[in-house]
Coordinates of C-alpha atoms and ligand atoms in Angstrom, one line a residue:
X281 CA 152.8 173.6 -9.1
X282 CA 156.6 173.9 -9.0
X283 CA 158.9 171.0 -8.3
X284 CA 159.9 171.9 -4.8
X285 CA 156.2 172.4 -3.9
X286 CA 155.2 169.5 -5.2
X287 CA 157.8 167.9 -3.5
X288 CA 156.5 169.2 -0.4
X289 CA 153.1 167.8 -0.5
X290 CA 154.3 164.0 -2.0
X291 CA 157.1 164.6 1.2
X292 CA 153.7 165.8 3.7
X293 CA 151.4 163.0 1.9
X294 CA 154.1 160.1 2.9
X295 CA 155.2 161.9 6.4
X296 CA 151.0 162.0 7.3
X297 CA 150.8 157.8 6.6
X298 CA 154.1 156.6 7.9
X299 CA 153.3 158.8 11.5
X300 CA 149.9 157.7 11.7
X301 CA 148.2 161.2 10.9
X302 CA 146.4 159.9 7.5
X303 CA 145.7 156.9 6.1
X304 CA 144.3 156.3 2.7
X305 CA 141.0 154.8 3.1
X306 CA 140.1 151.3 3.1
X307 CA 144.6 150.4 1.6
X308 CA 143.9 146.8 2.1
X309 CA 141.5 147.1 -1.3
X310 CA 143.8 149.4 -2.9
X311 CA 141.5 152.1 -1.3
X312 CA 138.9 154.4 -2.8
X313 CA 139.6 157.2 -4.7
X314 CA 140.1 160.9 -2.6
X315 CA 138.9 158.8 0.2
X316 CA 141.3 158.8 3.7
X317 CA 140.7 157.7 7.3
X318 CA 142.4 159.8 9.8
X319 CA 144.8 157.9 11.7
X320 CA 145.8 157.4 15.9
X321 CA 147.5 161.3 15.9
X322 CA 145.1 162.4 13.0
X323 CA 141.9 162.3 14.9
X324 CA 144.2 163.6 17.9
X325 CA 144.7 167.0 16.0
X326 CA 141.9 166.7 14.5
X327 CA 140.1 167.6 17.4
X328 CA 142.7 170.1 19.0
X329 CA 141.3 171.8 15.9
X330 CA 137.4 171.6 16.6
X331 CA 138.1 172.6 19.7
X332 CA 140.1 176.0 18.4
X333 CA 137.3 176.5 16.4
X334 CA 134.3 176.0 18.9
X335 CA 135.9 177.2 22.3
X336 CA 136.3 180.5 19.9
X337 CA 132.8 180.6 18.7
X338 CA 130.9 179.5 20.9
X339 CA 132.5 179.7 24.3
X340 CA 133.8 183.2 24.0
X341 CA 131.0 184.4 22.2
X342 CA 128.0 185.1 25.0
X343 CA 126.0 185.4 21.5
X344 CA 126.6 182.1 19.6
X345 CA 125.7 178.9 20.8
X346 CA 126.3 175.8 19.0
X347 CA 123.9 172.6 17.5
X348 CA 124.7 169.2 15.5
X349 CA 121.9 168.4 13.0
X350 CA 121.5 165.2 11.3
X351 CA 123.5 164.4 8.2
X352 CA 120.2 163.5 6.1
X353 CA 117.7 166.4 5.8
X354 CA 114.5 166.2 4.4
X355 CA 114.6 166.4 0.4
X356 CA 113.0 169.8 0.6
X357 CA 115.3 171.6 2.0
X358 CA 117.7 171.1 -1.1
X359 CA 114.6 172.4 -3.6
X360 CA 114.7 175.6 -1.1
X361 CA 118.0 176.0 -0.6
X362 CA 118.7 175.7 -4.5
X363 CA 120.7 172.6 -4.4
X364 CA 118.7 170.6 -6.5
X365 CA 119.0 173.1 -9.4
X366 CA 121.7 175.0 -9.3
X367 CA 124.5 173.2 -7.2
X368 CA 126.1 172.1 -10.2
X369 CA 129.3 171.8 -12.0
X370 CA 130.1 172.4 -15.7
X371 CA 131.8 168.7 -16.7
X372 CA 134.0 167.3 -19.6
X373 CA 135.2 164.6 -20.8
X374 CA 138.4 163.6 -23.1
X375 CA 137.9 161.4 -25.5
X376 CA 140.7 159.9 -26.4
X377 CA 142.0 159.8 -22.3
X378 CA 138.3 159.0 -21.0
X379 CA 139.3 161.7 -18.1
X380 CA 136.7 163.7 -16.6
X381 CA 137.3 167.0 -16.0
X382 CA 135.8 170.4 -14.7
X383 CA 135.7 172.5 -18.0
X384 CA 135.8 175.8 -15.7
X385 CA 139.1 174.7 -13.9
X386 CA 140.6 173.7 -17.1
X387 CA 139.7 177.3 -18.2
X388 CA 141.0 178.3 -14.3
X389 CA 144.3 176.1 -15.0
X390 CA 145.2 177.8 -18.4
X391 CA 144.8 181.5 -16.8
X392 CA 147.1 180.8 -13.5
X393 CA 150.0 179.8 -16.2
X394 CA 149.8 182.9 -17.8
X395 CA 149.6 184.2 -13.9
X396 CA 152.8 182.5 -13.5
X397 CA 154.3 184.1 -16.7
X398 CA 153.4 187.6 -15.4
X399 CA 155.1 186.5 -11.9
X400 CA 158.8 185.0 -13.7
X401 CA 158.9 188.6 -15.5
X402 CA 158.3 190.4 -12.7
X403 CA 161.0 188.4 -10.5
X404 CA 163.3 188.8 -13.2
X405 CA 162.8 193.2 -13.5
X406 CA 163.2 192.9 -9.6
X407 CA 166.5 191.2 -10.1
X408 CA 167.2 193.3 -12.8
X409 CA 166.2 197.0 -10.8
X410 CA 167.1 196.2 -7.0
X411 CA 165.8 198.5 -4.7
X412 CA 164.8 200.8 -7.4
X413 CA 161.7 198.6 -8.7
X414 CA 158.0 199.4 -8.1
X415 CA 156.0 196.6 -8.9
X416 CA 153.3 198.8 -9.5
X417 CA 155.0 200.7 -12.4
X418 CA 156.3 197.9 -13.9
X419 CA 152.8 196.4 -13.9
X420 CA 151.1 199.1 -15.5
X421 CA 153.9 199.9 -18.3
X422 CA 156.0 196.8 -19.2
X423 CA 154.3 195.3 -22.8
X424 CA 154.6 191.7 -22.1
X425 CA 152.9 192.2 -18.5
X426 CA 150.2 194.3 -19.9
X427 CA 149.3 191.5 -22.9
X428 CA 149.3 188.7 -20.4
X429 CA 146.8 190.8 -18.1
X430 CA 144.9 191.8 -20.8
X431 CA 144.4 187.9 -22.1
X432 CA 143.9 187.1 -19.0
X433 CA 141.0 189.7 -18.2
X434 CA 139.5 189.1 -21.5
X435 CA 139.4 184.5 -20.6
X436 CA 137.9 185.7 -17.5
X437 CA 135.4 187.8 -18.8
X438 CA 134.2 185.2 -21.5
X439 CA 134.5 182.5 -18.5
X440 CA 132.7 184.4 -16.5
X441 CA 129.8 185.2 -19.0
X442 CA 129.0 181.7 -19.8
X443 CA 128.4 180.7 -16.3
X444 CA 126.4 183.3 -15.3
X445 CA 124.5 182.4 -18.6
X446 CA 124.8 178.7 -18.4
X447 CA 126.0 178.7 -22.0
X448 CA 127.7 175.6 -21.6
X449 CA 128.5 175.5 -25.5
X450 CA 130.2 178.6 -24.8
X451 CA 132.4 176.7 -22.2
X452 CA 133.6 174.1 -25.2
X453 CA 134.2 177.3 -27.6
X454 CA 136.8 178.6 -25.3
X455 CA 138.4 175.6 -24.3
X456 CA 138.8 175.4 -28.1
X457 CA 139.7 178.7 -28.7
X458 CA 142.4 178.5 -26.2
X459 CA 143.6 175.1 -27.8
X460 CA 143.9 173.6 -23.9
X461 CA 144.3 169.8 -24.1
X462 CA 144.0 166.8 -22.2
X463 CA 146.5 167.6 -19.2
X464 CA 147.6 163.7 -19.3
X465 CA 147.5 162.7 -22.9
X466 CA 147.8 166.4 -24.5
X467 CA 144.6 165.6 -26.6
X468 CA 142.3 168.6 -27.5
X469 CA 139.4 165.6 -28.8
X470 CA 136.4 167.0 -26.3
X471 CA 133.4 165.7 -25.9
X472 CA 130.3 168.5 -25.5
X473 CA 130.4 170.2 -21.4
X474 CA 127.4 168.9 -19.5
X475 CA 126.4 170.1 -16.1
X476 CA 126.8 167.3 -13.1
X477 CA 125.3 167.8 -9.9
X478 CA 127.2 167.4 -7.1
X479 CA 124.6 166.1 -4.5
X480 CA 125.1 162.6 -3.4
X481 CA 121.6 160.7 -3.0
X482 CA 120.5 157.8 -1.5
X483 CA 116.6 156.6 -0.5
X484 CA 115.1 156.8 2.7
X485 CA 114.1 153.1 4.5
X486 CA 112.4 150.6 2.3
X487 CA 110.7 153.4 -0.2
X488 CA 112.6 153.7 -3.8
X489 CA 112.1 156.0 -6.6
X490 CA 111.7 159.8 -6.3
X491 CA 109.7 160.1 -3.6
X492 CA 112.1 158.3 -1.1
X493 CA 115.4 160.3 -2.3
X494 CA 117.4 162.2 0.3
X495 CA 120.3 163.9 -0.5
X496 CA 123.7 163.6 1.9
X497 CA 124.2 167.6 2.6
X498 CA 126.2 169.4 0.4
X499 CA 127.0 172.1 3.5
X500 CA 125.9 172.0 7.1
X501 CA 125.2 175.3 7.0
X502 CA 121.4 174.3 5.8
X503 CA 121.1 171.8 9.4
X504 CA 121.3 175.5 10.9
X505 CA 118.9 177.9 8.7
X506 CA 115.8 175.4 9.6
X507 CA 116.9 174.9 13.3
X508 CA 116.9 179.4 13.5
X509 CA 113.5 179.4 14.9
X510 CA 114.0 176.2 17.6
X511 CA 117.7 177.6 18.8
X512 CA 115.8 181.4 18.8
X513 CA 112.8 180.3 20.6
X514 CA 114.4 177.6 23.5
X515 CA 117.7 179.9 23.4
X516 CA 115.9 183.0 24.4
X517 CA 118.5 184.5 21.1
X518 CA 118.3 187.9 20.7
X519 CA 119.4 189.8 17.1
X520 CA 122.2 189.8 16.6
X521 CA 123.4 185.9 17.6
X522 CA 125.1 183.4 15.9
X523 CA 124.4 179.6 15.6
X524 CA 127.9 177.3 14.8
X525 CA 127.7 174.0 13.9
X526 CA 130.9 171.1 12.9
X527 CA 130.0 168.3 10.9
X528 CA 130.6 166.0 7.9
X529 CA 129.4 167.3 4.7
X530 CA 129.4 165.5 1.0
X531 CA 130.1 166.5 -2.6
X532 CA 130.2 164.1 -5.4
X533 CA 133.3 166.6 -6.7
X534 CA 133.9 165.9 -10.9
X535 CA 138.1 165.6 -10.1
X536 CA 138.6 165.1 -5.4
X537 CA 142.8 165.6 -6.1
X538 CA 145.5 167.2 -3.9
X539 CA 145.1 164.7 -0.9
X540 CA 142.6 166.1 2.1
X541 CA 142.1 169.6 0.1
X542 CA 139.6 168.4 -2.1
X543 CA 137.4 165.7 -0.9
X544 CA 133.9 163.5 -1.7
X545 CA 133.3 163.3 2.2
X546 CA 134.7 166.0 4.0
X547 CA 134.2 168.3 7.5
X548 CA 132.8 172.0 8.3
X549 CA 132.7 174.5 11.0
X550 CA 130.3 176.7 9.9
X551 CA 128.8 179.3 11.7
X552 CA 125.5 181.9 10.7
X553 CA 125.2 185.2 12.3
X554 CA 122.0 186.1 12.3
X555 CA 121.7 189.9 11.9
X556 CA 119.2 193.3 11.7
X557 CA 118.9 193.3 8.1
X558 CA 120.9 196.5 6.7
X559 CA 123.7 196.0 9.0
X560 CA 124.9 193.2 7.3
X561 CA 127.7 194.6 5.6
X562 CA 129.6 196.3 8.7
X563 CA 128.6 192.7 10.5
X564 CA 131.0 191.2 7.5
X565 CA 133.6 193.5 7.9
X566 CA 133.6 192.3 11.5
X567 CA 133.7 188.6 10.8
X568 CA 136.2 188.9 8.0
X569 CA 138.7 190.7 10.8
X570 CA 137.8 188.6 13.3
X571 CA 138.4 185.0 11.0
X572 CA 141.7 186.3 9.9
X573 CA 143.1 186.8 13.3
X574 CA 141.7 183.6 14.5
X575 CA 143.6 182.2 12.0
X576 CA 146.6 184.0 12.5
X577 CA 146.9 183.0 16.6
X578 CA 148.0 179.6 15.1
X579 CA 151.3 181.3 13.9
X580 CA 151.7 179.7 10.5
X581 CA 153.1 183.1 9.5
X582 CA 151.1 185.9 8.5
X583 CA 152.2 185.9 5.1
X584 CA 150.9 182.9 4.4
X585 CA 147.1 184.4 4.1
X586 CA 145.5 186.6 2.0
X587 CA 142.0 187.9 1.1
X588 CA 140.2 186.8 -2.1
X589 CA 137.4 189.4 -2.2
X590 CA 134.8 187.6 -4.9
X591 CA 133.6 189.9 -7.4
X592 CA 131.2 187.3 -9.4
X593 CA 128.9 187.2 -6.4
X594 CA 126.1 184.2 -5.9
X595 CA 122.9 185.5 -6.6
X596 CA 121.8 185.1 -2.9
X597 CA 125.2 187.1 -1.8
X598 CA 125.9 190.9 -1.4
X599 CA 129.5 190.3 -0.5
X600 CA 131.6 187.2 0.0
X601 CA 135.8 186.3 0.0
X602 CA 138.0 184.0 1.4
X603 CA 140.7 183.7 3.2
X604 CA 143.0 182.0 1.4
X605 CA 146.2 180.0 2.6
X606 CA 149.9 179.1 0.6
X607 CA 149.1 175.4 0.7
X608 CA 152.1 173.6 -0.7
X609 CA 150.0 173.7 -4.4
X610 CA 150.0 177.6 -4.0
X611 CA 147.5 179.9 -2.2
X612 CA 144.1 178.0 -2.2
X613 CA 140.9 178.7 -0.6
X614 CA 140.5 178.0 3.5
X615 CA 137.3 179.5 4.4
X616 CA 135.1 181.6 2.9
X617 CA 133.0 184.3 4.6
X618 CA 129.7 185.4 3.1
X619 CA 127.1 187.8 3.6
X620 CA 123.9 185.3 2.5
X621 CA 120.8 188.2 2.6
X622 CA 118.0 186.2 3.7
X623 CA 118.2 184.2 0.8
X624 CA 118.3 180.8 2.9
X625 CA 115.3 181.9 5.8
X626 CA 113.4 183.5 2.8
X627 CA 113.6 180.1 0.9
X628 CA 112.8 178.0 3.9
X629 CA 109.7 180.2 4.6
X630 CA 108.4 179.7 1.3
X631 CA 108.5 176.2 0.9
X632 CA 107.7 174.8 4.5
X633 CA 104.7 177.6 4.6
X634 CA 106.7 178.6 8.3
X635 CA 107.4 181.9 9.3
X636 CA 111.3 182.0 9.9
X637 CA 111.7 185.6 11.3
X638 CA 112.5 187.2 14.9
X639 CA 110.2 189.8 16.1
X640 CA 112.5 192.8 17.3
X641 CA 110.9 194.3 21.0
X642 CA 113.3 197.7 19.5
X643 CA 111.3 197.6 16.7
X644 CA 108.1 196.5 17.7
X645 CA 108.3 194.3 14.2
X646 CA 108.9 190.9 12.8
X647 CA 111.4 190.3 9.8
X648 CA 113.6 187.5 8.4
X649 CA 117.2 188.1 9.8
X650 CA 120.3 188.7 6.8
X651 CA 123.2 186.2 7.7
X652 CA 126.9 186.6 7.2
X653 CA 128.2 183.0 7.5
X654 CA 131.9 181.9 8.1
X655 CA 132.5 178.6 6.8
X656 CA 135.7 176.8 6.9
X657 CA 136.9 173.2 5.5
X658 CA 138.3 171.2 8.8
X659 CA 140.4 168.7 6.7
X660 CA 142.0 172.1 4.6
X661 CA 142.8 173.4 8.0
X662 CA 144.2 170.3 8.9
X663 CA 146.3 170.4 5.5
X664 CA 147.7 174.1 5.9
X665 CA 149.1 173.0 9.7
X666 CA 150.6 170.0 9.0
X667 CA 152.3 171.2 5.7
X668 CA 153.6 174.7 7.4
X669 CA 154.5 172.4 10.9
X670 CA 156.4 169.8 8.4
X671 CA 160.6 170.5 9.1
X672 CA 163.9 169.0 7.7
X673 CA 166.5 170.2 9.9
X674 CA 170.2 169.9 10.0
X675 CA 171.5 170.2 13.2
X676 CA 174.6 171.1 14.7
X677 CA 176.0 168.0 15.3
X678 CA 175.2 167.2 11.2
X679 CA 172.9 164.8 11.8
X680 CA 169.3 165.8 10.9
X681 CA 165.8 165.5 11.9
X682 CA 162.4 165.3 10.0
X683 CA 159.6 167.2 13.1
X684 CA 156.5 168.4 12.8
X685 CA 156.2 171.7 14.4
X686 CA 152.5 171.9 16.0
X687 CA 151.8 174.5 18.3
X688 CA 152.3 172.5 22.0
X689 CA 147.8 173.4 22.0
X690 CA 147.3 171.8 19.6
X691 CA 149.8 168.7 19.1
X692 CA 148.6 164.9 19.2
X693 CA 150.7 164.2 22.2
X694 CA 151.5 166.7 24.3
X695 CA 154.5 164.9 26.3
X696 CA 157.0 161.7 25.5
X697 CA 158.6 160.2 29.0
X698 CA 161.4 159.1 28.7
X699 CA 163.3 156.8 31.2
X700 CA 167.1 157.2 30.0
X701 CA 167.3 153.2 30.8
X702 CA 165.3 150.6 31.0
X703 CA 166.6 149.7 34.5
X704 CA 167.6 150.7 38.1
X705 CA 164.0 151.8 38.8
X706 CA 163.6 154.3 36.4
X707 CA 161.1 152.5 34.4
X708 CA 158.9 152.8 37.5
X709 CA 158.9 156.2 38.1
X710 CA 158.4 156.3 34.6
X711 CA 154.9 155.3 34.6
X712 CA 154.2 157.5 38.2
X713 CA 155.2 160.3 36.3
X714 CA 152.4 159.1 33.4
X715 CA 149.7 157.8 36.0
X716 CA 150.2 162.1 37.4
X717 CA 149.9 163.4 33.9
X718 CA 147.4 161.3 32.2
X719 CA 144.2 162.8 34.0
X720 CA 145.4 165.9 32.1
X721 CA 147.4 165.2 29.0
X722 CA 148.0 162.4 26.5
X723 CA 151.0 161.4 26.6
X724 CA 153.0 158.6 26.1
X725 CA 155.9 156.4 27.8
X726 CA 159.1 154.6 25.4
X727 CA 161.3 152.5 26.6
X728 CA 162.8 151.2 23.5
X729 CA 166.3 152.0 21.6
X730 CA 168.6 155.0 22.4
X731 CA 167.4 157.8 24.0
X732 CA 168.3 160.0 20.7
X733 CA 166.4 157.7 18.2
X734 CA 163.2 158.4 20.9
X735 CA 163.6 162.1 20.7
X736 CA 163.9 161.7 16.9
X737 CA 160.2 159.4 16.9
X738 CA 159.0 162.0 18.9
X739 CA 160.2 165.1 16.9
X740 CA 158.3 163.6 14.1
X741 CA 155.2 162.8 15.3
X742 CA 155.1 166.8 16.7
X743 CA 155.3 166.0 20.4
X744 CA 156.3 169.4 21.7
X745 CA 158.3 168.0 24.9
X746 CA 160.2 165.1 26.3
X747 CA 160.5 164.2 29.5
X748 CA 163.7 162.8 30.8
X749 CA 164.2 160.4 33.8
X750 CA 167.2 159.7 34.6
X751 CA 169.4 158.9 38.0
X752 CA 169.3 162.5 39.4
X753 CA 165.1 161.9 39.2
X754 CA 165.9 159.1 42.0
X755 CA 167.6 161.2 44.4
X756 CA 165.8 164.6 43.9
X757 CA 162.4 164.0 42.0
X758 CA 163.3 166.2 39.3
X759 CA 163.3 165.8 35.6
X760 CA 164.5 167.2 32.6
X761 CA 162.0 168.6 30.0
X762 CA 163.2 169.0 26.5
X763 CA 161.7 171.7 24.3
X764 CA 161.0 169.9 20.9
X765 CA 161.8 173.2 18.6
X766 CA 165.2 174.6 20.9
X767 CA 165.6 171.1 22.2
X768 CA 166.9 173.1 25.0
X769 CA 166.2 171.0 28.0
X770 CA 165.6 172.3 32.0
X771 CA 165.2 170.6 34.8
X772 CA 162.1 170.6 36.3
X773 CA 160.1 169.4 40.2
X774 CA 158.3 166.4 39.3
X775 CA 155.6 168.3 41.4
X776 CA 155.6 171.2 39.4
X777 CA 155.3 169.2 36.2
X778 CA 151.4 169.0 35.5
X779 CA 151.2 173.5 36.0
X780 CA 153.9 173.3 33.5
X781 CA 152.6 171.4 30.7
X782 CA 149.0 172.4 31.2
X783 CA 150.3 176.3 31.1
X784 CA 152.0 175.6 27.7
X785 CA 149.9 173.3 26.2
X786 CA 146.4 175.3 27.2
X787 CA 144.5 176.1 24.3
X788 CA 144.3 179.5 25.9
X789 CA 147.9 180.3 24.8
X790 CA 146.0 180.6 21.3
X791 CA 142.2 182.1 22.6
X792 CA 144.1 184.7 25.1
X793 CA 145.7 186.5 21.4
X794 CA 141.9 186.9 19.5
Ligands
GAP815 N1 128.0 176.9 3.4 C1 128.9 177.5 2.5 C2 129.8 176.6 1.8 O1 129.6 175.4 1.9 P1 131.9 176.5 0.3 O2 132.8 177.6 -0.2 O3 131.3 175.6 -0.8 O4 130.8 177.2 1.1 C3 133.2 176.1 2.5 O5 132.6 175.6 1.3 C4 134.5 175.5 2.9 O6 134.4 174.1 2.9 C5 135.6 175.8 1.8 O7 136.2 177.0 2.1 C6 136.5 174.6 2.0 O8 137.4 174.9 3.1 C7 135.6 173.5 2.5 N2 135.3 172.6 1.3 C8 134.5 172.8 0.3 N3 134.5 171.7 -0.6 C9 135.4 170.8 -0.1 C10 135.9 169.6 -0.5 N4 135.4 169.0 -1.6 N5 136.9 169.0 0.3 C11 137.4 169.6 1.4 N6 136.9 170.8 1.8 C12 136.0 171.4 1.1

């Protein structure tokens, strides 16, 4: 991470706690570890975003509906679903440090610096060539480039071998190879890599041991592959249809770093799309567009997204990405879209002895539906808005401001009313222009300190517009409405007020673009 981006999230980290967007979790004990509670404007957003998500599933989609399964599952469906063996992660410790780390992301760490090598020559020969350069030449021909690339290809290639394998000795060996140390005390003195599961357990009511262990789930996704038969059945589903689903999920994650990216208890909104089997792959093409420009509606900028296509694919995959976002650390994974087979219903057959398929009247045949899934992390989507929204700005006047700049759909509070004194009647109207709005909005009333310093509170908590009422709202009902991002201000009919906000504040403004 660079200086400046680090910077950015430390500056988005503080910002998030003093504006009551995110707290870390239980502070009064010095709180616990990757752990944060969303605060009064957190759980505000927070929202705005489920309801993005699900008014663009599931209400504009005659084909998806949506569920909420319970958070403890019975213990089989890990076994099935391959949890129990495989969900693991390769794990190392330091010696000397007594830090845990992931041995692959150490591995991961080491190649994106050599990434970053490859990057400062090729900003410097762009600087050096102007308009002449093609990156593309200069990739294929220049030494340097080439021996970085081809290091890199080879780490990969050994990294990617000894997963696959589970050689975990073969892990250590490269580590070694590569001489990577301790990234806080710069010792190389590993112990041997050892593979951690990443399920959290607990046991069920009064019975201990093995037989009363349930797992928190690892993914919501599994709540949905053993409800595919109920929703089919009572929903009267047709192939194709898709069932969508938001909802905590837990991971006992070896290093939870880089505040609400990486989490031990975070939130999903996944979605399965439950498809003829062989038309999966044109099915993924279809959700891969239609993700992106769901994401891109929010306007964070559509260079700030890319495509990860995965070429090490799971073995229950035939093609999966992600969509990846420039978080302040750097482009970073957002959601991932997969095209699952019938890995998951195959399983679930298998082990609960029930027939999981859809019997196609086209067809005149049964068969377990493939599954392209779209699954994105709620608190990573909550991350990318608040650190692209997050503004210093110097304004004309040389004074500056610190706002957030959510999209008006999706801000905490949507309006700040402001009476210009806290006298001559104006608190009054005031609140009559709150007690009109509230059935509708959230919004809030100040009364305190200068009207500027109000703006300013309100420009950093994101609220997109202000409401003035001053003197002139006493003789002809009107009021002026300040746009938080022009701060250009109009006047508008305190009768007109609610069609106003509610037009530029409707979540439609972002579902009318998909
Ligand atoms: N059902 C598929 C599945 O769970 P995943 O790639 O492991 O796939 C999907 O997770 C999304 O969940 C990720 O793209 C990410 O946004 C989010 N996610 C995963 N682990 C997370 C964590 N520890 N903290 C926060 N978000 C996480």
């Amino acid at each position: 991470m660079s200086q400046s981006e680090d910077n950015l999230l430390k500056k988005v980290i503080a910002h998030a706690k003093e504006y009551g967007y995110v707290f870390p979790s239980s502070e009064i004990y010095d709180g616990l570890s990757a752990t944060y509670d969303y605060g009064q404007y957190g759980v505000e957003l927070k929202n705005h975003l489920k309801q993005y998500w699900w008014q663009a599933m599931v209400r504009m989609n005659e084909n998806i509906v949506g569920i909420d399964a319970a958070i403890f599952m019975h213990p089989t469906t890990w076994k099935a679903s391959g949890h129990v063996d495989a969900f693991n992660d390769p794990l190392i410790d330091n010696k000397d440090s007594k830090k845990r780390y992931r041995a692959d992301q150490l591995i991961e760490e080491y190649v994106s610096k050599i990434e970053n090598k490859i990057a400062k020559e090729e900003g410097k020969a762009a600087k050096r060539f102007g308009d002449a350069f093609d990156l593309d030449q200069f990739r294929g021909t220049n030494p340097r480039v080439l021996q970085y690339q081809s290091q890199i290809d080879s780490i990969n290639q050994k990294l990617k071998e000894s997963i696959e394998q589970g050689a975990l000795q073969d892990l250590k060996a490269l580590i070694e190879e590569l001489g990577i140390a301790d990234p806080v005390s710069g010792s190389r003195n590993w112990t041997d890599v050892r593979q951690f599961n990443l399920m959290f357990s607990t046991e069920l009511g009064s019975v201990a041991g093995e037989s009363g262990k349930i797992y928190l789930r690892p993914e919501t996704a599994q709540g949905i592959f053993v409800n595919f038969l109920n929703v089919q059945k009572t929903g009267r589903m047709r192939i194709p249809f898709g069932i969508a689903q938001i909802g905590k999920a837990f991971r006992n994650e070896i290093i939870a770093r880089q505040f609400i990216f990486r989490m031990r208890e975070f939130e999903q909104m996944e979605m399965q799309f439950f498809v003829k089997p062989g038309e999966e792959l044109d099915w993924y093409q279809e959700w891969k567009e239609k993700r992106m420009k769901w994401h891109q509606a929010l306007g964070l900028g559509s260079e700030n997204y890319r495509f990860h296509d995965h070429l090490n694919l799971a073995h229950y995959a035939n093609a999966a990405c992600d969509i990846e976002f420039k978080f302040p650390m750097g482009f970073k994974e957002l959601e991932g879209i997969h095209s699952r087979t019938d890995f998951d219903l195959k399983a679930h057959e298998q082990h609960s002895g029930k027939k999981l398929q859809f019997f196609d009247p086209s067809e005149d045949k049964s068969y377990v539906p493939y599954v392209i899934e779209t699954s994105i992390g709620l608190d990573r989507l909550f991350l990318a808005l608040l650190s692209k929204s997050y503004t210093e700005e110097t304004l004309e006047d040389g004074s500056e401001r610190t706002v957030l700049k959510i999209p008006a759909p999706l801000a905490p509070v949507k309006a700040a009313i402001l009476p210009l004194v806290n006298k001559d009647g104006l608190p009054e109207k005031a609140r009559q222009v709150f007690d009109q709005l509230k059935y509708h909005l959230l919004c809030q009333i100040d009364f305190k300190d200068a009207i500027g310093r109000r703006y300013r509170r309100q420009d950093a908590i994101g609220t997109p517009f202000g409401i003035t009422i001053d003197h002139q709202t006493l003789e002809d009902d009107t009021v002026t409405l300040r746009d938080r991002d022009s701060m250009v201000q109009e006047r508008v009919q305190i009768t007109q007020l609610t069609s106003v906000l509610l037009e530029k504040c409707s979540l439609q403004q972002l579902l009318k673009q998909l």
